[in-house]
Each structure stands twice: as structure tokens, then as C-alpha cells.
Amino acid sequence: MTSSRDDSQERIAKRDALVSCVKAAQTGDPCAQRELFDRYQHRIMGYCMLSANYDRELAKDLMQEILTRVFTQLHTLEHPERFEPWLWTIASRITATQSSKRQRYRKLLEAWSLEREVLLTQEDKLAHEQRLNHISDLLDGVEDETLHRILSMFYREPPSTTRQIAKRLGIPHGTVTVKIRRFRLAIKKQLIELFVSEQIQ
Amino acid sequence: MNPPPDDLKTYLHKLDQGTLSPPEREALLEALQRLANQPDEDALLELDLSALVALGNPHSPLSRDEADELFNRVTSPEATRRRPPASSWFKRRAFRRLAGLTTAAAALCALWLWWRTPAPIEHLDPTIKSAQAKLALSLEVFLGERADGQAIVSHTLKPQARVSKEQHLLFRYRLGQPAWLALSARRDGAPAKLLWQSEGAHQAGDFELSNQGQALSMPLRDYPPGPLRITLWAARSPQHWEEIISGLPCTACSSDQLLLTVSH
């Protein structure tokens, strides 16, 4: 119990620190910009390496493009607490043109990014739709029509709450939340398996 | 809710900081494998997968120099204007980009030259119709004869029809949308002659070409024997119409024409 509370406090402290850092970086503070850069450089490079099929030079180019976009548009970010989803939306948009040979990998990454993305433009909305289609692909082996309908309503614009979905489909609220939770778990599990198998190879 | 195991959190934190040693990396992969094989649902849900993408860069994290250089590039004022090419990027794409840029520059030059070069009407190819030139326009030319000072329609002329110098031409047109109009005639080796121009925009419909209510009649006596091209031009705007009148090319204009042969 204590550990859980500590975790929660730690997470809140981290989030507050990130928000302060983003706000400072928005004003052009070079130290804050560097802090943001250092905080995310490993993740972004990893993401770019995966998108570029481990072509390091191409990954560096992608990373430069992503970070240039991030720093030049940072002042337009209205909600600093949404920095990370915003960052991944940009990364996803820029790397989308890299046709990964590992389609399934790409689809899983996009399904994962659905959770965190921010819809910025019409272009992003199209990408969002594409990701939803990828989810459908991932679910193809799953014989659960209700799950398909729940996810479609949950992630589509305008998003519906789990209660609204339950009401519309005439099923218990608990069923909706459990199915969404299981779907997220399945995606995470598949991603972990892919990450691990990629690294072991 | 069960948090992810402490070792996993520690490893992920180190991974995120770029300080994960190779043995720790192995341990992280093992811990992840265990979690995937025997999923603790709560721990799995709590796990921040965002950090895991850093695993995608297993052997070659950015060196300090690379990171400094990249940071300077992406935060420099130039970054907002131009992306400095990395050498590898240049090697990989220079030729393709150069070819693209050269083509674009050539196209721009051609466009500029074409736009700037005044061409008399006789140089215009009336068949040129741009994508904008969607004005439905058709010209009908009639052979007219004079009777009691009046030009009377005799019959419709077909392309390549032979006409004699004693005869007159009369015109009708059909216009799909309101437009500014001009009629020109051109014989081989001579500049086009403007025969008629509309006073303001003409409404859509089927009309006879007229001047102040009187049918326009064009005598052929002034034209030497040989081919004669009659062209009716339609412009969407007075500006385009001015281009036609001034003898400038107007690709945004529509035209219809008829080629006749004047005989003795």
C-alpha cells in the first residue's frame, strides 16, 4: 500500500517537473530545452531505429527532423502536460513515411500510440483512422464482435466514454471496461514479446 | 494495483537515461520475457512502455558529441528555416534531390519565360486550353449575302469550306457561362486582326454576334486568297480578356475556331 502511494507521488512529482521544464523550454530557455532533449533522446532514437529498420544514419536523420519540428513548434503547444503524447504524434507522423518491413511491428506501435496521441490536424485525423484500421487488423484473429465495436467507439472521434458505450450497446459497464483492459494488455504483451524477440535475435 | 517489479523499473529508468549496461540489458530482457509469459495484469498495465522504445537502439546510442551536435542543430535559429544536411543524408539523397530541384528550376524558368514573352495573337495556338478553361464555347460561321443593304444568312460553313472574296461572313456563338468575348481573323504569315470585342461580359446562351443590335458582317474582300482562320475567344475575367485584346497569350481563356479558304 505504502509502495503504491509512493509510486503515485513519484509519478505526480515527475509529471510536475516535466510540465515546468516544457513551460520553460517554450520561453526559449536553452537549459530547459537541453533537459527535454536529454530526457527523450534515447526513446526517440530507439523509436527511429525501429522505424528505420536499424539504419542508424537514417534514424539520425529522422530524429533530427522530429526534434526540429518539436522545438520549432513547441510554443504552439497549449497544454504542456500533454507534451509526451504531442511528441509521439509528431514522431509517428514523421516516421509514418518509412515503410517498415515489419508491418506487424508497425501496427503494434501504432496501436500503442493510439493511447497517447493528440489530434493536431486533419492529417493527424487521417493517421488516427489508419491506426484504427491497424487495430482491426490486429484483432482479425479475435472472434469478438463486441470488442470490435467497443474499440471503434472508444477510439473514434468524438470519443465515447465507457459508460456511453455500455449504454449504446446495451451491455454492462463492467464488460466494456474489462474488454478494453484486456485489449490493452494484449497489445502490451505483444509489444513486449516483439521488443524482446527483436533484441534477442 | 501491483506495480511493476522494482528491478524492472530500475532497468527501465537506466534504459531511459542511456546508462543501462549490457548485463543489465540482458536482465531487463529476461524480466520482460517473464512478464510476457506469466503476465501480472496490474503490473503490465502500470508498466510505461514508452521507455521500452529505447530498446530499439541497442548497440549504438548517440555519443556525447553526436548528441551535442544534434541538439545545436535542432535548436538553432536556422532550424526553423532550413535543415542543415547531415553528410550521410547528403550522400544518400543528394542526387535525387538535385535532380528534383533542377527539374523544378527548369520548369519555373520555362513558366517565367512563357509568361513574360508577349506573343501576338497570330502566335497563339487556339487549341491550347488550360485546366481552368472550362468555358463551354462554340462558334458557328455562316456565309452571308447582301440583299438591300442587309446581310442575310445563306448557309453554315464547315471547316475548310471555300469562300469567295465577294461574300460576307456572319457569326453565332454558344456560351456556357457569362464571359468576355473577342473575335479575330488571321491569314497565313500575317498578324491576327481583331474583328470584334464584347462590351462587357456576355451572358450565357446562344447569340448572334452583333454590333449595337446589328448583326456583325465581315466582308472577305480585304483578304487575299488563301487560308483564313477565324477564332472566337472567351475570357472569364476582364483581365484575361485584356490579354487577348493586347495579343498576349491567355491559357485561362477558351476559344473555338474555324479554318476557311478564301478563293478568288
mmCIF file of C-alpha atoms in Angstrom, chain B:
data_model
loop_
_atom_site.group_PDB
_atom_site.id
_atom_site.type_symbol
_atom_site.label_atom_id
_atom_site.label_comp_id
_atom_site.label_asym_id
_atom_site.label_seq_id
_atom_site.Cartn_x
_atom_site.Cartn_y
_atom_site.Cartn_z
ATOM 1 C CA MET B 1 -2.776 -2.402 -8.149
ATOM 2 C CA ASN B 2 0.577 -4.186 -8.299
ATOM 3 C CA PRO B 3 3.384 -2.011 -9.514
ATOM 4 C CA PRO B 4 5.920 -3.488 -11.901
ATOM 5 C CA PRO B 5 8.759 -5.265 -10.085
ATOM 6 C CA ASP B 6 11.383 -2.906 -8.753
ATOM 7 C CA ASP B 7 14.193 -4.380 -10.824
ATOM 8 C CA LEU B 8 12.164 -3.800 -13.966
ATOM 9 C CA LYS B 9 11.505 -0.188 -13.037
ATOM 10 C CA THR B 10 15.164 0.376 -12.267
ATOM 11 C CA TYR B 11 16.284 -1.122 -15.533
ATOM 12 C CA LEU B 12 13.736 0.891 -17.479
ATOM 13 C CA HIS B 13 14.898 4.050 -15.774
ATOM 14 C CA LYS B 14 18.512 3.288 -16.659
ATOM 15 C CA LEU B 15 17.484 2.420 -20.211
ATOM 16 C CA ASP B 16 15.799 5.794 -20.456
ATOM 17 C CA GLN B 17 18.910 7.525 -19.175
ATOM 18 C CA GLY B 18 21.158 5.653 -21.587
ATOM 19 C CA THR B 19 23.076 4.139 -18.670
ATOM 20 C CA LEU B 20 21.960 0.530 -18.948
ATOM 21 C CA SER B 21 24.971 -1.783 -19.006
ATOM 22 C CA PRO B 22 24.982 -4.882 -21.260
ATOM 23 C CA PRO B 23 24.420 -7.316 -18.336
ATOM 24 C CA GLU B 24 21.588 -5.131 -17.075
ATOM 25 C CA ARG B 25 20.170 -5.090 -20.554
ATOM 26 C CA GLU B 26 20.101 -8.889 -20.558
ATOM 27 C CA ALA B 27 18.441 -8.857 -17.162
ATOM 28 C CA LEU B 28 15.840 -6.394 -18.406
ATOM 29 C CA LEU B 29 15.032 -8.573 -21.386
ATOM 30 C CA GLU B 30 14.665 -11.578 -19.117
ATOM 31 C CA ALA B 31 12.370 -9.680 -16.760
ATOM 32 C CA LEU B 32 10.248 -8.536 -19.675
ATOM 33 C CA GLN B 33 10.106 -12.046 -21.038
ATOM 34 C CA ARG B 34 8.915 -13.305 -17.659
ATOM 35 C CA LEU B 35 6.250 -10.641 -17.527
ATOM 36 C CA ALA B 36 5.034 -11.561 -21.000
ATOM 37 C CA ASN B 37 4.999 -15.267 -20.266
ATOM 38 C CA GLN B 38 3.296 -15.029 -16.896
ATOM 39 C CA PRO B 39 1.529 -11.742 -17.116
ATOM 40 C CA ASP B 40 0.739 -9.952 -13.928
ATOM 41 C CA GLU B 41 -2.033 -7.877 -15.413
ATOM 42 C CA ASP B 42 -1.774 -4.981 -12.979
ATOM 43 C CA ALA B 43 1.971 -4.729 -13.313
ATOM 44 C CA LEU B 44 1.701 -4.929 -17.062
ATOM 45 C CA LEU B 45 -0.866 -2.150 -17.192
ATOM 46 C CA GLU B 46 1.253 0.039 -14.971
ATOM 47 C CA LEU B 47 4.375 -0.516 -16.994
ATOM 48 C CA ASP B 48 5.382 2.506 -19.009
ATOM 49 C CA LEU B 49 6.066 1.070 -22.422
ATOM 50 C CA SER B 50 7.149 4.441 -23.724
ATOM 51 C CA ALA B 51 10.606 3.865 -22.264
ATOM 52 C CA LEU B 52 10.837 0.494 -23.971
ATOM 53 C CA VAL B 53 11.232 2.041 -27.396
ATOM 54 C CA ALA B 54 14.725 2.985 -26.268
ATOM 55 C CA LEU B 55 15.490 -0.728 -26.569
ATOM 56 C CA GLY B 56 15.319 -0.214 -30.301
ATOM 57 C CA ASN B 57 18.746 1.344 -30.112
ATOM 58 C CA PRO B 58 20.706 -1.495 -28.599
ATOM 59 C CA HIS B 59 24.303 -1.041 -29.539
ATOM 60 C CA SER B 60 24.871 2.464 -30.725
ATOM 61 C CA PRO B 61 23.402 5.219 -28.586
ATOM 62 C CA LEU B 62 24.323 8.726 -29.644
ATOM 63 C CA SER B 63 27.744 9.722 -28.394
ATOM 64 C CA ARG B 64 28.015 12.910 -26.363
ATOM 65 C CA ASP B 65 29.426 14.755 -29.384
ATOM 66 C CA GLU B 66 26.655 13.483 -31.629
ATOM 67 C CA ALA B 67 24.044 14.475 -29.080
ATOM 68 C CA ASP B 68 25.557 17.965 -28.689
ATOM 69 C CA GLU B 69 25.725 18.465 -32.433
ATOM 70 C CA LEU B 70 22.160 17.289 -32.903
ATOM 71 C CA PHE B 71 20.892 19.466 -30.085
ATOM 72 C CA ASN B 72 22.594 22.514 -31.565
ATOM 73 C CA ARG B 73 21.090 21.796 -34.953
ATOM 74 C CA VAL B 74 17.542 21.315 -33.796
ATOM 75 C CA THR B 75 17.520 24.352 -31.545
ATOM 76 C CA SER B 76 19.490 26.774 -33.718
ATOM 77 C CA PRO B 77 17.588 29.670 -35.314
ATOM 78 C CA GLU B 78 18.408 28.199 -38.731
ATOM 79 C CA ALA B 79 16.500 25.080 -37.828
ATOM 80 C CA THR B 80 13.299 26.963 -38.333
ATOM 81 C CA ARG B 81 14.336 27.965 -41.825
ATOM 82 C CA ARG B 82 16.488 25.210 -43.200
ATOM 83 C CA ARG B 83 17.540 21.779 -42.148
ATOM 84 C CA PRO B 84 21.338 21.502 -42.281
ATOM 85 C CA PRO B 85 22.138 18.387 -44.257
ATOM 86 C CA ALA B 86 23.958 15.655 -42.411
ATOM 87 C CA SER B 87 26.746 14.200 -44.521
ATOM 88 C CA SER B 88 25.123 10.773 -44.695
ATOM 89 C CA TRP B 89 21.823 12.322 -45.576
ATOM 90 C CA PHE B 90 23.528 14.289 -48.302
ATOM 91 C CA LYS B 91 25.256 11.217 -49.706
ATOM 92 C CA ARG B 92 22.092 9.218 -49.732
ATOM 93 C CA ARG B 93 19.737 11.712 -51.213
ATOM 94 C CA ALA B 94 21.754 14.405 -52.878
ATOM 95 C CA PHE B 95 21.362 13.137 -56.414
ATOM 96 C CA ARG B 96 17.674 12.549 -56.141
ATOM 97 C CA ARG B 97 17.072 15.944 -54.562
ATOM 98 C CA LEU B 98 19.376 17.658 -57.020
ATOM 99 C CA ALA B 99 17.508 16.130 -59.939
ATOM 100 C CA GLY B 100 14.222 17.225 -58.444
ATOM 101 C CA LEU B 101 15.470 20.744 -57.807
ATOM 102 C CA THR B 102 16.903 21.054 -61.322
ATOM 103 C CA THR B 103 13.634 19.941 -62.870
ATOM 104 C CA ALA B 104 11.683 22.339 -60.693
ATOM 105 C CA ALA B 105 14.047 25.219 -61.549
ATOM 106 C CA ALA B 106 13.815 24.456 -65.281
ATOM 107 C CA ALA B 107 10.037 24.326 -65.082
ATOM 108 C CA LEU B 108 9.953 27.647 -63.228
ATOM 109 C CA CYS B 109 12.245 29.284 -65.810
ATOM 110 C CA ALA B 110 10.101 27.956 -68.642
ATOM 111 C CA LEU B 111 6.988 29.195 -66.932
ATOM 112 C CA TRP B 112 8.510 32.621 -66.317
ATOM 113 C CA LEU B 113 9.712 32.941 -69.922
ATOM 114 C CA TRP B 114 6.364 31.858 -71.261
ATOM 115 C CA TRP B 115 4.568 34.297 -69.018
ATOM 116 C CA ARG B 116 6.864 37.198 -69.781
ATOM 117 C CA THR B 117 7.112 36.787 -73.551
ATOM 118 C CA PRO B 118 4.415 38.775 -75.303
ATOM 119 C CA ALA B 119 3.023 36.791 -78.163
ATOM 120 C CA PRO B 120 0.866 38.332 -80.831
ATOM 121 C CA ILE B 121 -2.419 36.703 -81.448
ATOM 122 C CA GLU B 122 -1.099 35.064 -84.589
ATOM 123 C CA HIS B 123 1.337 33.068 -82.470
ATOM 124 C CA LEU B 124 -1.294 31.686 -80.268
ATOM 125 C CA ASP B 125 -2.347 28.173 -80.662
ATOM 126 C CA PRO B 126 -6.077 28.404 -80.220
ATOM 127 C CA THR B 127 -6.257 24.758 -79.333
ATOM 128 C CA ILE B 128 -4.389 25.450 -76.096
ATOM 129 C CA LYS B 129 -6.845 25.224 -73.295
ATOM 130 C CA SER B 130 -5.723 25.088 -69.735
ATOM 131 C CA ALA B 131 -7.348 23.156 -66.992
ATOM 132 C CA GLN B 132 -9.062 26.360 -65.956
ATOM 133 C CA ALA B 133 -10.507 26.880 -69.427
ATOM 134 C CA LYS B 134 -13.707 25.089 -68.819
ATOM 135 C CA LEU B 135 -15.882 27.683 -70.503
ATOM 136 C CA ALA B 136 -18.164 25.937 -72.926
ATOM 137 C CA LEU B 137 -17.869 27.877 -76.143
ATOM 138 C CA SER B 138 -18.744 27.102 -79.723
ATOM 139 C CA LEU B 139 -18.580 29.248 -82.801
ATOM 140 C CA GLU B 140 -20.733 28.881 -85.880
ATOM 141 C CA VAL B 141 -19.808 30.775 -89.027
ATOM 142 C CA PHE B 142 -22.352 31.447 -91.747
ATOM 143 C CA LEU B 143 -21.988 32.546 -95.277
ATOM 144 C CA GLY B 144 -23.920 35.738 -95.811
ATOM 145 C CA GLU B 145 -25.142 37.520 -98.849
ATOM 146 C CA ARG B 146 -26.073 41.150 -99.147
ATOM 147 C CA ALA B 147 -29.578 41.990 -100.123
ATOM 148 C CA ASP B 148 -30.935 45.508 -99.783
ATOM 149 C CA GLY B 149 -28.010 46.503 -97.581
ATOM 150 C CA GLN B 150 -28.777 43.662 -95.211
ATOM 151 C CA ALA B 151 -26.552 40.599 -94.682
ATOM 152 C CA ILE B 152 -28.690 37.519 -94.961
ATOM 153 C CA VAL B 153 -27.575 34.073 -93.875
ATOM 154 C CA SER B 154 -27.129 31.707 -96.767
ATOM 155 C CA HIS B 155 -25.780 28.559 -95.106
ATOM 156 C CA THR B 156 -23.500 27.272 -92.352
ATOM 157 C CA LEU B 157 -19.844 26.932 -93.209
ATOM 158 C CA LYS B 158 -17.985 23.738 -92.425
ATOM 159 C CA PRO B 159 -14.252 23.566 -91.614
ATOM 160 C CA GLN B 160 -12.046 24.034 -94.687
ATOM 161 C CA ALA B 161 -15.007 25.465 -96.622
ATOM 162 C CA ARG B 162 -14.161 27.635 -99.630
ATOM 163 C CA VAL B 163 -15.478 31.172 -99.645
ATOM 164 C CA SER B 164 -15.117 33.883 -102.266
ATOM 165 C CA LYS B 165 -13.987 37.474 -101.833
ATOM 166 C CA GLU B 166 -17.431 38.811 -102.687
ATOM 167 C CA GLN B 167 -19.080 37.070 -99.817
ATOM 168 C CA HIS B 168 -19.624 38.016 -96.188
ATOM 169 C CA LEU B 169 -19.356 36.074 -93.004
ATOM 170 C CA LEU B 170 -21.809 36.137 -90.132
ATOM 171 C CA PHE B 171 -21.351 34.528 -86.749
ATOM 172 C CA ARG B 172 -23.253 32.865 -83.952
ATOM 173 C CA TYR B 173 -21.891 31.524 -80.726
ATOM 174 C CA ARG B 174 -22.999 29.436 -77.818
ATOM 175 C CA LEU B 175 -21.608 30.262 -74.404
ATOM 176 C CA GLY B 176 -21.931 28.100 -71.293
ATOM 177 C CA GLN B 177 -21.193 30.825 -68.754
ATOM 178 C CA PRO B 178 -21.002 34.603 -68.833
ATOM 179 C CA ALA B 179 -17.689 35.716 -70.368
ATOM 180 C CA TRP B 180 -15.845 38.483 -72.140
ATOM 181 C CA LEU B 181 -15.517 37.765 -75.861
ATOM 182 C CA ALA B 182 -13.270 38.695 -78.785
ATOM 183 C CA LEU B 183 -13.217 37.614 -82.414
ATOM 184 C CA SER B 184 -10.079 37.560 -84.527
ATOM 185 C CA ALA B 185 -9.160 36.593 -88.074
ATOM 186 C CA ARG B 186 -5.717 35.555 -89.206
ATOM 187 C CA ARG B 187 -4.336 34.613 -92.542
ATOM 188 C CA ASP B 188 -1.056 32.840 -93.116
ATOM 189 C CA GLY B 189 2.002 34.977 -92.490
ATOM 190 C CA ALA B 190 0.036 37.955 -91.237
ATOM 191 C CA PRO B 191 -0.778 39.131 -87.731
ATOM 192 C CA ALA B 192 -4.211 38.428 -86.361
ATOM 193 C CA LYS B 193 -6.761 41.119 -86.819
ATOM 194 C CA LEU B 194 -9.169 41.855 -84.088
ATOM 195 C CA LEU B 195 -12.617 41.926 -85.686
ATOM 196 C CA TRP B 196 -14.815 42.404 -82.700
ATOM 197 C CA GLN B 197 -14.795 42.626 -78.930
ATOM 198 C CA SER B 198 -17.619 42.460 -76.453
ATOM 199 C CA GLU B 199 -18.641 45.478 -74.445
ATOM 200 C CA GLY B 200 -18.584 43.926 -71.001
ATOM 201 C CA ALA B 201 -19.428 40.370 -70.083
ATOM 202 C CA HIS B 202 -21.778 38.464 -72.312
ATOM 203 C CA GLN B 203 -24.376 36.359 -70.700
ATOM 204 C CA ALA B 204 -24.548 32.640 -71.323
ATOM 205 C CA GLY B 205 -26.701 31.416 -74.168
ATOM 206 C CA ASP B 206 -26.928 31.188 -77.912
ATOM 207 C CA PHE B 207 -26.426 34.538 -79.665
ATOM 208 C CA GLU B 208 -25.662 36.209 -82.940
ATOM 209 C CA LEU B 209 -22.506 38.310 -82.967
ATOM 210 C CA SER B 210 -23.663 41.874 -83.300
ATOM 211 C CA ASN B 211 -22.652 45.475 -83.000
ATOM 212 C CA GLN B 212 -25.202 47.783 -81.406
ATOM 213 C CA GLY B 213 -28.014 45.435 -82.252
ATOM 214 C CA GLN B 214 -26.916 44.892 -85.837
ATOM 215 C CA ALA B 215 -25.507 41.539 -86.935
ATOM 216 C CA LEU B 216 -21.760 41.688 -87.459
ATOM 217 C CA SER B 217 -20.996 41.093 -91.099
ATOM 218 C CA MET B 218 -17.418 40.562 -92.181
ATOM 219 C CA PRO B 219 -16.630 41.240 -95.840
ATOM 220 C CA LEU B 220 -13.999 38.989 -97.327
ATOM 221 C CA ARG B 221 -12.851 41.436 -99.985
ATOM 222 C CA ASP B 222 -9.953 42.627 -97.811
ATOM 223 C CA TYR B 223 -8.485 39.150 -97.529
ATOM 224 C CA PRO B 224 -6.211 37.722 -100.222
ATOM 225 C CA PRO B 225 -6.818 34.194 -101.433
ATOM 226 C CA GLY B 226 -5.588 31.536 -99.020
ATOM 227 C CA PRO B 227 -6.353 30.051 -95.639
ATOM 228 C CA LEU B 228 -8.158 32.214 -93.122
ATOM 229 C CA ARG B 229 -8.567 31.268 -89.500
ATOM 230 C CA ILE B 230 -11.485 32.738 -87.575
ATOM 231 C CA THR B 231 -11.204 32.459 -83.793
ATOM 232 C CA LEU B 232 -13.651 33.364 -81.082
ATOM 233 C CA TRP B 233 -12.119 33.853 -77.643
ATOM 234 C CA ALA B 234 -13.882 33.778 -74.294
ATOM 235 C CA ALA B 235 -12.341 35.002 -71.049
ATOM 236 C CA ARG B 236 -13.623 34.556 -67.533
ATOM 237 C CA SER B 237 -12.387 37.929 -66.363
ATOM 238 C CA PRO B 238 -11.734 41.342 -67.917
ATOM 239 C CA GLN B 239 -8.046 40.887 -67.092
ATOM 240 C CA HIS B 240 -7.824 37.761 -69.217
ATOM 241 C CA TRP B 241 -9.839 39.462 -71.896
ATOM 242 C CA GLU B 242 -7.370 42.356 -71.915
ATOM 243 C CA GLU B 243 -4.625 39.822 -72.525
ATOM 244 C CA ILE B 244 -6.399 38.587 -75.628
ATOM 245 C CA ILE B 245 -7.062 42.088 -76.893
ATOM 246 C CA SER B 246 -3.399 43.000 -76.303
ATOM 247 C CA GLY B 247 -2.237 39.920 -78.141
ATOM 248 C CA LEU B 248 -0.885 38.234 -75.028
ATOM 249 C CA PRO B 249 -1.270 34.533 -74.506
ATOM 250 C CA CYS B 250 -4.166 33.556 -72.308
ATOM 251 C CA THR B 251 -4.196 29.930 -71.330
ATOM 252 C CA ALA B 252 -7.065 30.560 -68.966
ATOM 253 C CA CYS B 253 -9.254 31.544 -71.907
ATOM 254 C CA SER B 254 -11.391 29.336 -74.091
ATOM 255 C CA SER B 255 -11.546 29.520 -77.836
ATOM 256 C CA ASP B 256 -13.233 27.987 -80.816
ATOM 257 C CA GLN B 257 -12.126 28.427 -84.382
ATOM 258 C CA LEU B 258 -12.889 27.684 -87.969
ATOM 259 C CA LEU B 259 -10.415 27.433 -90.823
ATOM 260 C CA LEU B 260 -11.700 28.614 -94.197
ATOM 261 C CA THR B 261 -10.124 29.026 -97.600
ATOM 262 C CA VAL B 262 -10.672 32.307 -99.418
ATOM 263 C CA SER B 263 -10.712 31.911 -103.183
ATOM 264 C CA HIS B 264 -10.756 34.470 -105.991
#
